[in-house]
Short mmCIF file of C-alpha atoms in Angstrom, two decimals:
data_model
loop_
_atom_site.label_atom_id
_atom_site.label_comp_id
_atom_site.label_asym_id
_atom_site.label_seq_id
_atom_site.Cartn_x
_atom_site.Cartn_y
_atom_site.Cartn_z
CA UNK A 15 4.66 6.93 2.62
CA UNK A 16 6.38 7.44 5.96
CA UNK A 17 9.99 8.60 6.18
CA UNK A 18 12.25 5.54 6.23
CA UNK A 19 13.78 6.65 9.54
CA UNK A 20 10.37 6.41 11.26
CA UNK A 21 9.52 2.89 10.06
CA UNK A 22 9.62 -0.12 12.40
CA UNK A 23 13.03 -1.76 12.73
CA UNK A 24 12.82 -5.17 11.12
CA UNK A 25 15.15 -8.02 12.12
CA UNK A 26 17.03 -8.05 8.81
CA UNK A 27 20.02 -10.30 8.15
CA UNK A 28 21.66 -10.12 4.69
CA UNK A 29 22.02 -13.51 3.06
CA UNK A 30 24.19 -12.59 0.07
CA UNK A 31 26.74 -9.83 -0.31
CA UNK A 32 24.94 -8.15 -3.23
CA UNK A 33 21.35 -9.38 -2.91
CA UNK A 34 18.93 -11.02 -0.50
CA UNK A 35 18.00 -10.69 3.16
CA UNK A 36 16.21 -12.86 5.71
CA UNK A 37 13.62 -11.13 7.91
CA UNK A 38 12.81 -12.76 11.24
CA UNK A 39 10.09 -12.29 13.86
CA UNK A 40 7.36 -11.18 11.49
CA UNK A 41 4.19 -12.93 10.35
CA UNK A 42 2.92 -12.04 6.89
CA UNK A 43 -0.83 -11.57 7.28
CA UNK A 44 -3.45 -9.40 5.58
CA UNK A 45 -3.77 -7.54 8.92
CA UNK A 46 -0.10 -6.50 9.11
CA UNK A 47 0.02 -2.84 10.15
CA UNK A 48 0.76 -0.20 7.51
CA UNK A 49 4.11 0.81 8.99
CA UNK A 50 5.38 -2.77 8.90
CA UNK A 51 4.21 -3.16 5.30
CA UNK A 52 6.11 0.01 4.39
CA UNK A 53 9.20 -1.30 6.19
CA UNK A 54 9.00 -4.53 4.16
CA UNK A 55 8.71 -2.49 0.95
CA UNK A 56 11.75 -0.38 1.93
CA UNK A 57 13.76 -3.54 2.67
CA UNK A 58 12.69 -4.99 -0.68
CA UNK A 59 13.98 -1.91 -2.53
CA UNK A 60 17.32 -2.27 -0.77
CA UNK A 61 17.85 -6.05 -0.83
CA UNK A 62 15.84 -7.02 -3.96
CA UNK A 63 14.63 -10.34 -2.48
CA UNK A 64 13.39 -11.06 1.05
CA UNK A 65 13.06 -14.42 2.79
CA UNK A 66 10.64 -15.30 5.60
CA UNK A 67 10.80 -18.65 7.42
CA UNK A 68 7.93 -20.36 9.20
CA UNK A 69 4.91 -18.73 7.55
CA UNK A 70 2.83 -21.90 8.07
CA UNK A 71 -0.26 -19.85 8.95
CA UNK A 72 -0.66 -18.78 5.32
CA UNK A 73 -3.07 -20.59 3.04
CA UNK A 74 -4.02 -19.72 -0.53
CA UNK A 75 -6.58 -17.08 0.48
CA UNK A 76 -4.39 -15.32 3.04
CA UNK A 77 -1.40 -15.37 0.69
CA UNK A 78 -3.49 -13.57 -1.90
CA UNK A 79 -4.85 -11.14 0.68
CA UNK A 80 -1.39 -10.37 2.07
CA UNK A 81 -0.04 -9.84 -1.46
CA UNK A 82 -2.75 -7.22 -2.01
CA UNK A 83 -1.16 -5.14 0.78
CA UNK A 84 1.92 -4.72 -1.45
CA UNK A 85 0.15 -3.97 -4.72
CA UNK A 86 -2.55 -5.14 -7.09
CA UNK A 87 -2.45 -8.93 -7.67
CA UNK A 88 -2.72 -10.01 -11.31
CA UNK A 89 -3.15 -13.46 -12.89
CA UNK A 90 -0.68 -14.92 -15.34
CA UNK A 91 -1.66 -13.89 -18.89
CA UNK A 92 -1.84 -17.48 -20.18
CA UNK A 93 -1.48 -20.06 -17.39
CA UNK A 94 -4.74 -20.76 -15.50
CA UNK A 95 -4.86 -19.89 -11.81
CA UNK A 96 -5.17 -22.58 -9.14
CA UNK A 97 -8.73 -23.82 -8.64
CA UNK A 98 -10.58 -21.73 -6.06
CA UNK A 99 -8.19 -18.79 -6.25
CA UNK A 100 -8.25 -15.50 -8.08
CA UNK A 101 -4.57 -14.92 -8.84
CA UNK A 102 -2.56 -17.85 -7.46
CA UNK A 103 -0.26 -19.71 -9.86
CA UNK A 104 0.76 -23.21 -8.73
CA UNK A 105 4.14 -24.65 -9.71
CA UNK A 106 3.86 -28.40 -9.13
CA UNK A 107 6.85 -30.51 -10.17
CA UNK A 108 4.58 -33.49 -10.87
CA UNK A 109 2.80 -31.40 -13.53
CA UNK A 110 5.82 -29.89 -15.23
CA UNK A 111 6.21 -26.86 -12.92
CA UNK A 112 10.00 -26.53 -13.20
CA UNK A 113 11.09 -23.02 -14.22
CA UNK A 114 14.76 -23.94 -14.54
CA UNK A 115 16.05 -21.13 -16.74
CA UNK A 116 17.20 -17.62 -15.88
CA UNK A 117 14.31 -15.20 -16.30
CA UNK A 118 12.37 -12.22 -15.01
CA UNK A 119 8.68 -13.09 -14.70
CA UNK A 120 6.38 -12.36 -17.67
CA UNK A 121 8.62 -9.86 -19.52
CA UNK A 122 6.84 -10.77 -22.75
CA UNK A 123 4.15 -8.22 -21.79
CA UNK A 124 4.82 -4.50 -21.53
CA UNK A 125 3.79 -3.81 -17.90
CA UNK A 126 5.21 -7.03 -16.48
CA UNK A 127 4.83 -7.71 -12.72
CA UNK A 128 6.64 -5.47 -10.26
CA UNK A 129 6.99 -8.18 -7.60
CA UNK A 130 6.22 -11.81 -6.78
CA UNK A 131 5.28 -13.50 -3.50
CA UNK A 132 6.22 -17.20 -3.56
CA UNK A 133 5.23 -19.72 -0.86
CA UNK A 134 6.73 -23.18 -0.42
CA UNK A 135 3.96 -25.76 0.13
CA UNK A 136 5.94 -28.98 -0.42
CA UNK A 137 9.75 -28.92 -0.40
CA UNK A 138 12.01 -31.85 -1.34
CA UNK A 139 14.40 -33.05 1.36
CA UNK A 140 17.29 -32.20 -0.97
CA UNK A 141 17.54 -29.89 -3.96
CA UNK A 142 14.95 -27.54 -5.41
CA UNK A 143 16.69 -24.32 -4.37
CA UNK A 144 15.99 -21.01 -6.13
CA UNK A 145 18.72 -18.56 -7.12
CA UNK A 146 18.21 -14.81 -7.69
CA UNK A 147 20.51 -12.34 -9.46
CA UNK A 148 20.78 -8.58 -8.89
CA UNK A 149 20.44 -6.97 -12.32
CA UNK A 150 21.50 -3.52 -11.06
CA UNK A 151 24.78 -4.90 -9.73
CA UNK A 152 25.27 -6.59 -13.10
CA UNK A 153 24.79 -3.31 -14.95
CA UNK A 154 27.07 -1.36 -12.62
CA UNK A 155 29.86 -3.93 -13.06
CA UNK A 156 29.83 -3.64 -16.87
CA UNK A 157 32.85 -1.97 -18.49
CA UNK A 158 31.92 1.50 -19.70
CA UNK A 159 31.81 0.54 -23.42
CA UNK A 160 29.35 -2.27 -22.63
CA UNK A 161 27.21 0.09 -20.54
CA UNK A 162 26.99 2.48 -23.49
CA UNK A 163 26.06 -0.40 -25.79
CA UNK A 164 23.43 -1.74 -23.41
CA UNK A 165 21.91 1.74 -22.99
CA UNK A 166 21.34 1.91 -26.75
CA UNK A 167 19.84 -1.56 -27.25
CA UNK A 168 16.25 -2.73 -27.30
CA UNK A 169 15.13 -6.36 -27.22
CA UNK A 170 12.08 -8.34 -28.29
CA UNK A 171 10.69 -10.58 -25.51
CA UNK A 172 8.23 -13.39 -26.25
CA UNK A 173 6.61 -16.38 -24.57
CA UNK A 174 6.88 -18.35 -27.84
CA UNK A 175 10.53 -19.29 -27.31
CA UNK A 176 12.19 -22.68 -27.87
CA UNK A 177 11.43 -24.36 -24.54
CA UNK A 178 13.54 -27.45 -25.20
CA UNK A 179 16.59 -25.44 -26.29
CA UNK A 180 16.95 -23.81 -22.86
CA UNK A 181 16.83 -27.05 -20.83
CA UNK A 182 18.38 -30.51 -20.65
CA UNK A 183 16.50 -33.81 -20.24
CA UNK A 184 13.22 -32.24 -21.37
CA UNK A 185 10.11 -34.43 -21.33
CA UNK A 186 7.89 -34.33 -24.40
CA UNK A 187 4.88 -33.72 -22.15
CA UNK A 188 6.50 -30.56 -20.78
CA UNK A 189 7.22 -29.27 -24.29
CA UNK A 190 3.60 -29.90 -25.26
CA UNK A 191 2.29 -28.16 -22.13
CA UNK A 192 4.48 -25.15 -22.83
CA UNK A 193 3.14 -24.88 -26.37
CA UNK A 194 -0.51 -25.53 -25.50
CA UNK A 195 -0.77 -23.54 -22.25
CA UNK A 196 2.11 -21.13 -21.65
CA UNK A 197 2.24 -20.02 -25.32
CA UNK A 198 -1.48 -20.46 -26.03
CA UNK A 199 -1.59 -16.74 -26.82
CA UNK A 200 1.66 -15.40 -28.25
CA UNK A 201 2.92 -12.16 -26.77
CA UNK A 202 5.81 -10.05 -28.03
CA UNK A 203 7.05 -6.83 -26.45
CA UNK A 204 9.93 -4.49 -27.24
CA UNK A 205 11.79 -3.48 -24.06
CA UNK A 206 14.88 -1.37 -23.43
CA UNK A 207 17.83 -3.56 -22.44
CA UNK A 208 18.52 -1.09 -19.62
CA UNK A 209 15.50 -0.18 -17.53
CA UNK A 210 15.45 2.67 -15.00
CA UNK A 211 13.83 1.49 -11.77
CA UNK A 212 10.79 3.68 -10.95
CA UNK A 213 11.46 3.63 -7.17
CA UNK A 214 15.25 3.50 -6.69
CA UNK A 215 16.38 5.14 -9.93
CA UNK A 216 18.91 2.32 -10.43
CA UNK A 217 19.64 1.01 -13.91
CA UNK A 218 18.95 -2.69 -14.48
CA UNK A 219 19.66 -5.13 -17.30
CA UNK A 220 16.27 -6.32 -18.57
CA UNK A 221 17.01 -9.67 -20.21
CA UNK A 222 16.44 -13.39 -19.47
CA UNK A 223 15.08 -16.40 -21.32
CA UNK A 224 12.17 -14.57 -22.94
CA UNK A 225 14.51 -12.48 -25.13
CA UNK A 226 13.99 -13.45 -28.77
CA UNK A 227 16.36 -10.98 -30.44
CA UNK A 228 17.74 -7.46 -30.27
CA UNK A 229 16.15 -4.82 -32.49
CA UNK A 230 18.03 -4.30 -35.79
CA UNK A 231 20.44 -7.19 -35.09
CA UNK A 232 20.55 -10.64 -36.66
CA UNK A 233 19.58 -13.72 -34.70
CA UNK A 234 23.22 -14.87 -34.50
CA UNK A 235 24.47 -11.48 -33.28
CA UNK A 236 21.53 -11.31 -30.84
CA UNK A 237 22.39 -14.73 -29.45
CA UNK A 238 26.03 -13.78 -28.85
CA UNK A 239 25.13 -10.47 -27.23
CA UNK A 240 22.52 -12.09 -24.99
CA UNK A 241 25.08 -14.65 -23.81
CA UNK A 242 27.57 -11.85 -23.10
CA UNK A 243 25.19 -9.77 -21.01
CA UNK A 244 23.62 -12.79 -19.29
CA UNK A 245 27.07 -13.92 -18.13
CA UNK A 246 27.40 -10.60 -16.32
CA UNK A 247 23.93 -10.95 -14.75
CA UNK A 248 24.51 -14.47 -13.42
CA UNK A 249 28.03 -14.03 -12.04
CA UNK A 250 28.09 -15.69 -8.63
CA UNK A 251 28.96 -12.35 -7.00
CA UNK A 252 25.54 -11.02 -8.08
CA UNK A 253 23.48 -13.95 -6.78
CA UNK A 254 21.87 -15.44 -3.69
CA UNK A 255 20.65 -19.03 -3.27
CA UNK A 256 17.80 -20.09 -0.97
CA UNK A 257 17.29 -23.59 0.49
CA UNK A 258 13.52 -23.90 0.80
CA UNK A 259 11.58 -25.33 3.71
CA UNK A 260 7.81 -25.82 3.66
CA UNK A 261 6.22 -22.63 4.99
CA UNK A 262 8.91 -20.32 3.62
CA UNK A 263 7.91 -17.19 1.69
CA UNK A 264 10.12 -15.20 -0.67
CA UNK A 265 9.21 -11.77 -2.00
CA UNK A 266 11.28 -10.34 -4.82
CA UNK A 267 11.39 -7.15 -6.84
CA UNK A 268 10.75 -8.53 -10.32
CA UNK A 269 12.00 -5.28 -11.89
CA UNK A 270 15.41 -5.66 -10.24
CA UNK A 271 16.16 -9.38 -10.50
CA UNK A 272 16.31 -12.56 -12.50
CA UNK A 273 15.78 -15.97 -10.91
CA UNK A 274 16.33 -19.66 -11.59
CA UNK A 275 14.66 -22.67 -9.93
CA UNK A 276 17.28 -25.40 -9.77
CA UNK A 277 15.94 -28.68 -11.21
CA UNK A 278 18.18 -31.06 -9.25
CA UNK A 279 15.64 -32.98 -7.17
CA UNK A 280 14.66 -35.78 -9.55
CA UNK A 281 11.34 -37.40 -8.67
CA UNK A 282 11.04 -35.69 -5.29
CA UNK A 283 7.87 -33.60 -5.02
CA UNK A 284 8.03 -29.78 -4.99
CA UNK A 285 4.97 -27.48 -4.87
CA UNK A 286 5.18 -23.68 -4.87
CA UNK A 287 2.37 -21.11 -5.08
CA UNK A 288 2.95 -17.61 -6.40
CA UNK A 289 1.07 -14.33 -6.54
CA UNK A 290 2.39 -11.56 -8.80
CA UNK A 291 1.68 -7.83 -8.54
CA UNK A 292 0.80 -5.45 -11.32
CA UNK A 293 3.77 -3.58 -12.74
CA UNK A 294 4.40 -0.48 -14.80
CA UNK A 295 5.73 -0.02 -18.33
CA UNK A 296 9.55 0.16 -18.25
CA UNK A 297 11.42 3.26 -19.36
CA UNK A 298 14.90 3.02 -20.79
CA UNK A 299 18.01 5.07 -20.14
CA UNK A 300 17.03 7.24 -23.13
CA UNK A 301 13.54 7.89 -21.71
CA UNK A 302 11.76 5.67 -24.25
CA UNK A 303 9.12 3.27 -22.87
CA UNK A 304 8.55 -0.35 -23.77
CA UNK A 305 5.90 -1.10 -26.38
CA UNK A 306 3.73 -4.17 -27.01
CA UNK A 307 4.05 -5.71 -30.47
CA UNK A 308 1.69 -8.72 -30.30
CA UNK A 309 -1.15 -8.79 -29.47
CA UNK A 310 -1.62 -5.09 -30.29
CA UNK A 311 -2.03 -2.83 -27.26
CA UNK A 312 -5.72 -2.27 -28.02
CA UNK A 313 -6.40 -6.01 -28.04
CA UNK A 314 -4.60 -6.50 -24.71
CA UNK A 315 -6.54 -3.63 -23.12
CA UNK A 316 -9.81 -5.18 -24.26
CA UNK A 317 -9.15 -8.54 -22.58
#
C-alpha cells in the first residue's frame, strides 16, 4: 500500500466530532483508480464511517463490483441475497427490514465482516436515519477499572436472541421472519469484549444486540454489565447521525463501530441494499482469538 502522504487528497469534511466524514467529488465505481481506493481506505480507518452523496450511477451489479475493490464480498450467513445478485442484502421496510437496535453486523460468527457498503434506493421524506457509534472512543473513555474489567471479559454472541425484547411495537410477522429466516441456522461465537483492531491497533468494545451473556457470569449479571458498557458505546459524544437521500452510500468499518437504523418513519417506504466484506477473527487484549461454538468450526468451514 502507498504511503499515506502520497495518496490523492480527498475532499473530506468531518460530520461528527468523534466519528464520520462526508467525502465529496468522487464517484464510487469498479474502475476507481487504486490510489483513490487506498485513500478511501485510509479515510475509513480514521473516521470509521464515510458518507457519499449522489451516487445515482450505482446499480446492484456495480455496487457489488465496487465493494470488491475494498475486500472480498460475502453473503449473509442466513438471510438470502437479493434475486439476481451474488452478495447483496436488501433491507425493505415493507418486508420487515428494520434493524432498529444497536449492533455490529453478524458478530454471531467468528470472522464477522470487516466493512459494509450500504446504498439508499428509496428514502422516506422524513425519518429513517442511521446512527453510528465509535467503539474505540467508547473504550478510551472508560474509567480505568472498567477498562481492566472489559479487557478480561469474553461474551457469547448469537443470532438466536429475543427479537421482540429489543424493540417496541413489534409485528408478529417480523418475529416469525426473524425466527424462520434470520435464525434458521443458530450460530454462537465467543468473542473478547475488547478487540484489538488489526489495522489501527486501537482497542474497541465488541458488544451489541447479539450478545447473549458473558462467559462465567449469570444471565442477570450479564444483562447489567451489557447495559453498563452499551451506555458508554452509545453516548451521544461517540455518535454520528446521517439523514439519507436516495443515491447516498455509506461505508463503515464494522470492526470499529455499532449502528442503529432509526424506525421513526411509520408506513413510509425505505429500501437499502448492503454488501459486506469478509473479515478476520478478532483477537482480544490478552492475545486470545474468538472461537466459534455453534455450529462447530469444521461444520462452518464445510458449508
